[in-house]
């Protein structure tokens, strides 16, 4: 099968989560179009960026991890160290293996590090102005042949690509949270993204032990176009008194076999993020069926953003119900 919707299955070489191979970069699948990729830049070392850096380094790639301030770089490296220790304990790795992975990650604050990279993955906060600035700068310093990918959840790849002089080499590489565990990479093609860039990005995902799925650039792509309206509908159901939060989550867990209920998932993702993605769907598709639920708006206005603020649909922390 070719074209959007195509799924490449990584299963022949997929190890247990967090246990990628240790030999040549991305050993396992024989690389063809991505064989030259040895060093990868990850720009933004937060929730997603540190996970992305971890999986590249665990698969044998050298990683340049760039964040805005030295303390953020340190925080990202410390998080990766902690996460790798946890994997090592679980998988029975020796200390040397963890050290070797960490030694492949070089942290810094200068985007100049991208000069030595064949692929850059951007994972800065979900604000178009910021992405525009970063893509302009990346385009100026990255080698002419390098591919620049964005981990954006909802911003148009076509729009991001348009700020560069290489729109055919710009693509969405949408990892899922937590990156070392989740096997999907949603590969988002902008209007100008070339087949060569798409093939390289898919092959790189396979070399990480992930399963790439190719989709076209439309608001919310596939993942959030389907997930967010479900979460939004759960908010409507709660607001209209159809059922309690526990009942809504239990129906979806036990009845639909979802690992967590939509309201629990919204708390995990962050209600502000959910609202901003609903706004992208509503603005971008212009259909009233995507209007954000007023309860979701109200909770975001109150600062009840979910787990990260201790309160969302559930309350977290001491004496919590979450
Ligand atoms: N959190 C999720 O569940 C999730 C899932 C999939 C995709 N995403 C997407 O991934 C991207 C990153 O999200 P996140 O949750 O990791 O955000 P985050 O806020 O946890 O991390 C962002 C990082 O970028 C850094 N940063 C900010 N400005 C920078 C600059 N100018 N140069 C370099 N680094 C800079 C920040 O210091 C921070 O470390 C967003 O586009 C988001 O939509 C998030």
Short mmCIF file of C-alpha atoms and ligand atoms in Angstrom, two decimals:
data_model
loop_
_atom_site.label_atom_id
_atom_site.label_comp_id
_atom_site.label_asym_id
_atom_site.label_seq_id
_atom_site.Cartn_x
_atom_site.Cartn_y
_atom_site.Cartn_z
CA UNK A 1 0.00 0.00 0.00
CA UNK A 2 1.32 3.45 -0.70
CA UNK A 3 0.26 6.98 0.17
CA UNK A 4 -1.30 8.35 3.32
CA UNK A 5 -2.58 5.76 5.71
CA UNK A 6 0.21 3.37 4.85
CA UNK A 7 1.51 1.57 7.92
CA UNK A 8 4.99 0.16 8.14
CA UNK A 9 5.21 -2.48 10.79
CA UNK A 10 8.24 -2.41 13.03
CA UNK A 11 7.34 -5.68 14.69
CA UNK A 12 10.14 -7.84 13.24
CA UNK A 13 12.64 -5.93 15.32
CA UNK A 14 10.56 -4.36 18.04
CA UNK A 15 11.97 -5.15 21.48
CA UNK A 16 10.25 -4.55 24.79
CA UNK A 17 9.64 -0.83 25.37
CA UNK A 18 12.83 1.02 26.13
CA UNK A 19 15.09 -1.80 25.05
CA UNK A 20 16.28 -0.85 21.58
CA UNK A 21 19.39 -2.49 20.14
CA UNK A 22 22.84 -1.32 21.01
CA UNK A 23 24.96 -1.93 17.91
CA UNK A 24 25.07 0.34 14.89
CA UNK A 25 22.57 3.22 14.88
CA UNK A 26 19.14 1.75 14.61
CA UNK A 27 20.46 -1.76 13.97
CA UNK A 28 17.82 -4.31 13.09
CA UNK A 29 16.04 -3.06 9.98
CA UNK A 30 18.62 -2.67 7.19
CA UNK A 31 18.57 1.07 6.48
CA UNK A 32 18.53 2.18 2.86
CA UNK A 33 17.44 5.80 2.49
CA UNK A 34 18.53 6.77 6.02
CA UNK A 35 21.86 4.92 6.20
CA UNK A 36 23.77 8.24 6.31
CA UNK A 37 21.92 9.43 9.42
CA UNK A 38 24.25 9.10 12.39
CA UNK A 39 23.64 12.27 14.38
CA UNK A 40 20.24 13.74 15.22
CA UNK A 41 19.37 17.07 16.83
CA UNK A 42 16.45 17.31 19.23
CA UNK A 43 15.38 20.91 19.87
CA UNK A 44 13.44 21.31 23.12
CA UNK A 45 14.15 18.87 25.94
CA UNK A 46 10.81 18.91 27.78
CA UNK A 47 8.27 16.12 28.22
CA UNK A 48 8.53 14.99 24.60
CA UNK A 49 12.04 16.13 23.67
CA UNK A 50 13.83 14.25 26.42
CA UNK A 51 11.94 11.09 25.51
CA UNK A 52 12.79 11.56 21.82
CA UNK A 53 16.47 12.10 22.67
CA UNK A 54 16.40 8.98 24.84
CA UNK A 55 15.01 6.72 22.12
CA UNK A 56 17.45 7.98 19.48
CA UNK A 57 20.44 7.50 21.79
CA UNK A 58 19.15 4.09 22.91
CA UNK A 59 19.03 3.07 19.25
CA UNK A 60 22.69 4.03 18.77
CA UNK A 61 22.38 7.52 17.29
CA UNK A 62 24.45 10.46 18.49
CA UNK A 63 22.12 13.17 19.77
CA UNK A 64 22.52 16.93 20.08
CA UNK A 65 19.92 17.99 22.65
CA UNK A 66 19.27 21.75 22.48
CA UNK A 67 17.18 23.71 24.97
CA UNK A 68 16.81 27.41 25.69
CA UNK A 69 18.78 27.57 28.96
CA UNK A 70 21.57 25.48 30.54
CA UNK A 71 19.34 24.55 33.49
CA UNK A 72 16.70 23.15 31.10
CA UNK A 73 19.39 21.09 29.36
CA UNK A 74 20.53 19.77 32.76
CA UNK A 75 16.95 18.94 33.71
CA UNK A 76 16.43 17.04 30.47
CA UNK A 77 19.65 15.06 30.88
CA UNK A 78 18.76 14.25 34.51
CA UNK A 79 15.31 13.04 33.46
CA UNK A 80 16.80 10.81 30.75
CA UNK A 81 19.29 9.41 33.29
CA UNK A 82 16.49 8.60 35.74
CA UNK A 83 14.32 7.01 33.07
CA UNK A 84 17.20 4.90 31.77
CA UNK A 85 18.01 3.72 35.31
CA UNK A 86 14.43 2.57 35.62
CA UNK A 87 14.59 0.70 32.31
CA UNK A 88 17.95 -0.82 33.32
CA UNK A 89 16.52 -2.14 36.58
CA UNK A 90 13.54 -3.64 34.80
CA UNK A 91 15.52 -5.14 31.93
CA UNK A 92 18.60 -6.16 33.91
CA UNK A 93 20.99 -3.89 31.98
CA UNK A 94 24.43 -3.25 33.47
CA UNK A 95 25.59 0.26 34.35
CA UNK A 96 27.91 0.39 31.34
CA UNK A 97 24.99 0.13 28.95
CA UNK A 98 23.22 3.11 30.50
CA UNK A 99 26.48 5.09 30.52
CA UNK A 100 27.05 4.33 26.84
CA UNK A 101 23.58 5.62 25.94
CA UNK A 102 24.03 8.77 28.02
CA UNK A 103 27.46 9.37 26.49
CA UNK A 104 25.82 9.59 23.08
CA UNK A 105 23.72 12.58 24.17
CA UNK A 106 25.39 15.96 24.05
CA UNK A 107 23.39 18.81 25.59
CA UNK A 108 23.71 22.53 24.86
CA UNK A 109 21.93 25.78 24.18
CA UNK A 110 23.36 26.66 20.75
CA UNK A 111 21.42 25.69 17.64
CA UNK A 112 24.78 25.59 15.86
CA UNK A 113 25.01 21.95 17.04
CA UNK A 114 22.52 21.15 14.25
CA UNK A 115 25.31 21.81 11.72
CA UNK A 116 26.60 18.29 12.29
CA UNK A 117 23.20 16.57 12.09
CA UNK A 118 21.43 14.83 9.25
CA UNK A 119 18.02 15.05 10.96
CA UNK A 120 16.57 17.57 13.43
CA UNK A 121 13.40 16.99 15.45
CA UNK A 122 11.79 20.08 16.96
CA UNK A 123 9.86 19.65 20.23
CA UNK A 124 9.41 23.18 21.61
CA UNK A 125 6.06 24.34 23.07
CA UNK A 126 2.97 24.36 20.85
CA UNK A 127 3.06 28.02 19.73
CA UNK A 128 3.23 28.84 16.05
CA UNK A 129 5.33 32.00 16.55
CA UNK A 130 7.96 30.01 18.43
CA UNK A 131 7.98 27.16 15.89
CA UNK A 132 8.34 29.73 13.10
CA UNK A 133 11.35 31.28 14.79
CA UNK A 134 12.97 27.87 15.45
CA UNK A 135 12.37 26.60 11.91
CA UNK A 136 13.84 29.77 10.41
CA UNK A 137 16.95 29.33 12.56
CA UNK A 138 17.19 25.59 11.88
CA UNK A 139 16.91 26.18 8.16
CA UNK A 140 19.82 28.63 8.36
CA UNK A 141 22.19 26.28 10.21
CA UNK A 142 21.24 22.70 9.23
CA UNK A 143 23.14 21.09 6.35
CA UNK A 144 21.38 21.54 2.99
CA UNK A 145 20.42 17.86 2.78
CA UNK A 146 19.11 17.60 6.36
CA UNK A 147 15.48 16.84 7.10
CA UNK A 148 13.75 19.01 9.71
CA UNK A 149 10.84 17.39 11.52
CA UNK A 150 8.33 18.82 13.99
CA UNK A 151 6.71 16.93 16.84
CA UNK A 152 3.75 19.33 16.79
CA UNK A 153 0.38 17.90 17.91
CA UNK A 154 -1.73 20.21 15.79
CA UNK A 155 0.10 23.04 14.02
CA UNK A 156 0.10 22.85 10.22
CA UNK A 157 3.29 21.29 8.84
CA UNK A 158 2.63 23.13 5.57
CA UNK A 159 2.70 26.48 7.41
CA UNK A 160 5.83 25.59 9.38
CA UNK A 161 7.56 24.37 6.20
CA UNK A 162 6.72 27.61 4.39
CA UNK A 163 9.10 29.60 6.63
CA UNK A 164 12.05 27.54 5.36
CA UNK A 165 13.81 27.34 2.01
CA UNK A 166 13.44 23.55 2.06
CA UNK A 167 9.71 22.84 2.47
CA UNK A 168 10.15 19.49 0.71
CA UNK A 169 12.47 18.44 3.58
CA UNK A 170 10.08 19.43 6.37
CA UNK A 171 7.73 16.85 7.89
CA UNK A 172 5.77 16.03 11.02
CA UNK A 173 7.25 13.32 13.21
CA UNK A 174 4.53 13.10 15.86
CA UNK A 175 5.70 10.90 18.71
CA UNK A 176 3.28 9.89 21.44
CA UNK A 177 3.67 10.42 25.19
CA UNK A 178 5.56 8.70 26.88
CA UNK A 179 7.92 8.40 23.92
CA UNK A 180 10.01 5.41 25.07
CA UNK A 181 6.84 3.35 25.61
CA UNK A 182 4.43 4.34 22.84
CA UNK A 183 5.17 2.71 19.50
CA UNK A 184 3.27 5.00 17.11
CA UNK A 185 4.91 7.78 15.13
CA UNK A 186 2.36 9.72 13.11
CA UNK A 187 4.25 10.88 10.01
CA UNK A 188 2.61 14.07 8.76
CA UNK A 189 3.20 15.16 5.17
CA UNK A 190 2.91 18.87 4.44
CA UNK A 191 1.73 19.87 0.99
CA UNK A 192 5.34 20.19 -0.23
CA UNK A 193 6.92 17.27 1.67
CA UNK A 194 8.78 15.01 -0.76
CA UNK A 195 8.51 11.24 -1.03
CA UNK A 196 12.22 10.99 -0.20
CA UNK A 197 11.73 12.91 3.07
CA UNK A 198 8.74 10.76 3.95
CA UNK A 199 10.64 7.53 3.28
CA UNK A 200 13.62 8.69 5.33
CA UNK A 201 11.42 9.65 8.28
CA UNK A 202 9.52 6.37 8.16
CA UNK A 203 12.73 4.41 8.02
CA UNK A 204 14.15 6.36 10.96
CA UNK A 205 11.00 5.56 12.96
CA UNK A 206 11.47 1.86 12.19
CA UNK A 207 15.08 2.09 13.30
CA UNK A 208 13.79 3.34 16.67
CA UNK A 209 11.56 0.27 16.93
CA UNK A 210 8.46 2.39 16.27
CA UNK A 211 5.62 1.97 13.80
CA UNK A 212 5.26 4.94 11.44
CA UNK A 213 1.86 5.75 9.97
CA UNK A 214 1.71 8.27 7.14
CA UNK A 215 -1.05 10.89 7.14
CA UNK A 216 -1.69 14.17 5.36
CA UNK A 217 -1.53 17.61 6.89
CA UNK A 218 -5.05 18.53 7.98
CA UNK A 219 -6.06 20.04 11.33
CA UNK A 220 -5.38 17.56 14.15
CA UNK A 221 -3.89 15.05 11.66
CA UNK A 222 -5.54 11.68 12.42
CA UNK A 223 -4.64 11.16 16.09
CA UNK A 224 -6.09 14.36 17.51
CA UNK A 225 -8.86 14.72 14.94
CA UNK A 226 -10.38 11.55 16.37
CA UNK A 227 -9.18 11.57 19.98
CA UNK A 228 -10.01 15.18 20.88
CA UNK A 229 -13.66 15.20 19.74
CA UNK A 230 -14.14 12.07 21.88
CA UNK A 231 -12.65 13.83 24.90
CA UNK A 232 -14.68 16.96 24.11
CA UNK A 233 -17.87 14.85 23.89
CA UNK A 234 -17.07 13.32 27.28
CA UNK A 235 -16.91 16.90 28.66
CA UNK A 236 -20.33 17.63 27.14
CA UNK A 237 -21.72 14.43 28.67
CA UNK A 238 -20.43 15.49 32.07
CA UNK A 239 -21.67 19.08 31.68
CA UNK A 240 -25.14 17.94 30.64
CA UNK A 241 -25.38 15.57 33.58
CA UNK A 242 -25.57 12.43 31.45
CA UNK A 243 -23.41 10.68 34.06
CA UNK A 244 -20.73 11.26 36.67
CA UNK A 245 -17.06 11.53 35.68
CA UNK A 246 -16.42 8.05 37.10
CA UNK A 247 -19.35 6.59 35.17
CA UNK A 248 -18.22 8.18 31.89
CA UNK A 249 -14.67 6.90 32.32
CA UNK A 250 -15.82 3.43 33.39
CA UNK A 251 -18.15 3.05 30.40
CA UNK A 252 -15.28 3.81 28.02
CA UNK A 253 -12.76 1.64 29.91
CA UNK A 254 -14.86 -1.46 30.40
CA UNK A 255 -17.22 -1.07 27.47
CA UNK A 256 -14.79 0.08 24.79
CA UNK A 257 -11.64 -1.48 26.20
CA UNK A 258 -9.82 1.87 26.47
CA UNK A 259 -6.89 1.71 28.93
CA UNK A 260 -8.13 4.90 30.60
CA UNK A 261 -11.32 6.92 30.46
CA UNK A 262 -11.51 10.11 28.31
CA UNK A 263 -11.69 12.44 31.33
CA UNK A 264 -8.70 10.75 32.97
CA UNK A 265 -6.83 11.02 29.67
CA UNK A 266 -7.73 14.71 29.35
CA UNK A 267 -6.24 15.29 32.81
CA UNK A 268 -3.07 13.48 31.72
CA UNK A 269 -2.71 15.43 28.46
CA UNK A 270 -3.57 18.80 30.06
CA UNK A 271 -6.91 20.54 29.60
CA UNK A 272 -5.21 23.60 28.09
CA UNK A 273 -3.67 21.39 25.42
CA UNK A 274 -7.03 19.72 24.77
CA UNK A 275 -8.70 23.12 24.41
CA UNK A 276 -6.02 24.45 22.08
CA UNK A 277 -6.33 21.37 19.83
CA UNK A 278 -10.16 21.72 19.77
CA UNK A 279 -9.66 25.36 18.73
CA UNK A 280 -7.35 24.24 15.91
CA UNK A 281 -10.00 21.74 14.72
CA UNK A 282 -12.80 24.29 15.00
CA UNK A 283 -10.89 27.09 13.25
CA UNK A 284 -9.26 24.85 10.66
CA UNK A 285 -12.28 22.77 9.66
CA UNK A 286 -14.99 25.39 10.32
CA UNK A 287 -17.53 22.80 11.39
CA UNK A 288 -19.56 23.55 14.58
CA UNK A 289 -19.28 19.90 15.57
CA UNK A 290 -15.73 20.75 16.73
CA UNK A 291 -16.78 23.58 19.08
CA UNK A 292 -14.96 23.24 22.40
CA UNK A 293 -17.21 22.28 25.31
CA UNK A 294 -17.99 25.32 27.53
CA UNK A 295 -17.07 23.27 30.61
CA UNK A 296 -13.62 22.61 29.13
CA UNK A 297 -13.18 26.36 28.52
CA UNK A 298 -14.35 27.18 32.05
CA UNK A 299 -11.96 24.72 33.66
CA UNK A 300 -9.02 26.08 31.66
CA UNK A 301 -9.98 29.64 32.69
CA UNK A 302 -9.96 28.49 36.31
CA UNK A 303 -6.46 27.05 35.91
CA UNK A 304 -7.74 23.50 36.43
CA UNK A 305 -5.48 21.99 33.81
CA UNK A 306 -5.35 18.39 35.00
CA UNK A 307 -2.52 16.44 36.63
CA UNK A 308 0.07 19.17 36.08
CA UNK A 309 -1.84 21.64 38.29
CA UNK A 310 -3.20 19.05 40.73
CA UNK A 311 -6.78 19.48 39.61
CA UNK A 312 -8.75 18.79 36.46
CA UNK A 313 -11.75 16.47 36.21
CA UNK A 314 -10.16 14.71 39.18
CA UNK A 315 -8.11 16.01 42.10
CA UNK A 316 -4.50 14.81 42.45
CA UNK A 317 -2.13 14.74 45.39
CA UNK A 318 -2.90 14.17 49.06
CA UNK A 319 -6.36 12.90 49.75
CA UNK A 320 -6.97 12.81 46.02
CA UNK A 321 -9.49 10.95 43.99
CA UNK A 322 -7.39 10.90 40.80
N1 LIG B 1 3.00 16.52 25.96
C1 LIG B 1 2.41 15.67 25.14
O1 LIG B 1 1.67 14.75 25.56
C2 LIG B 1 2.67 15.77 23.65
C3 LIG B 1 2.39 14.67 22.84
C4 LIG B 1 2.67 14.74 21.47
C5 LIG B 1 3.20 15.91 20.93
N2 LIG B 1 3.44 16.99 21.75
C6 LIG B 1 4.04 18.20 21.13
O2 LIG B 1 5.43 18.22 21.43
C7 LIG B 1 5.89 19.57 21.51
C8 LIG B 1 6.58 19.77 22.85
O3 LIG B 1 5.64 19.53 23.87
P1 LIG B 1 6.10 19.16 25.37
O4 LIG B 1 4.90 18.64 26.04
O5 LIG B 1 7.39 18.39 25.34
O6 LIG B 1 6.44 20.65 25.91
P2 LIG B 1 7.31 21.04 27.18
O7 LIG B 1 6.86 22.38 27.59
O8 LIG B 1 7.34 19.94 28.17
O9 LIG B 1 8.81 21.15 26.58
C9 LIG B 1 9.21 22.14 25.68
C10 LIG B 1 10.71 22.37 25.83
O10 LIG B 1 11.13 23.30 24.82
C11 LIG B 1 12.06 24.18 25.41
N3 LIG B 1 12.15 25.43 24.65
C12 LIG B 1 11.33 26.52 24.71
N4 LIG B 1 11.79 27.46 23.86
C13 LIG B 1 12.92 26.96 23.27
C14 LIG B 1 13.85 27.47 22.32
N5 LIG B 1 13.71 28.68 21.80
N6 LIG B 1 14.88 26.67 21.96
C15 LIG B 1 15.04 25.43 22.49
N7 LIG B 1 14.19 24.90 23.39
C16 LIG B 1 13.14 25.66 23.77
C17 LIG B 1 11.51 24.39 26.82
O11 LIG B 1 12.51 24.92 27.69
C18 LIG B 1 11.09 22.97 27.19
O12 LIG B 1 12.15 22.23 27.75
C19 LIG B 1 4.65 20.45 21.28
O13 LIG B 1 4.61 20.82 19.93
C20 LIG B 1 3.50 19.51 21.64
O14 LIG B 1 2.30 19.87 20.98
C21 LIG B 1 3.21 16.93 23.08
#
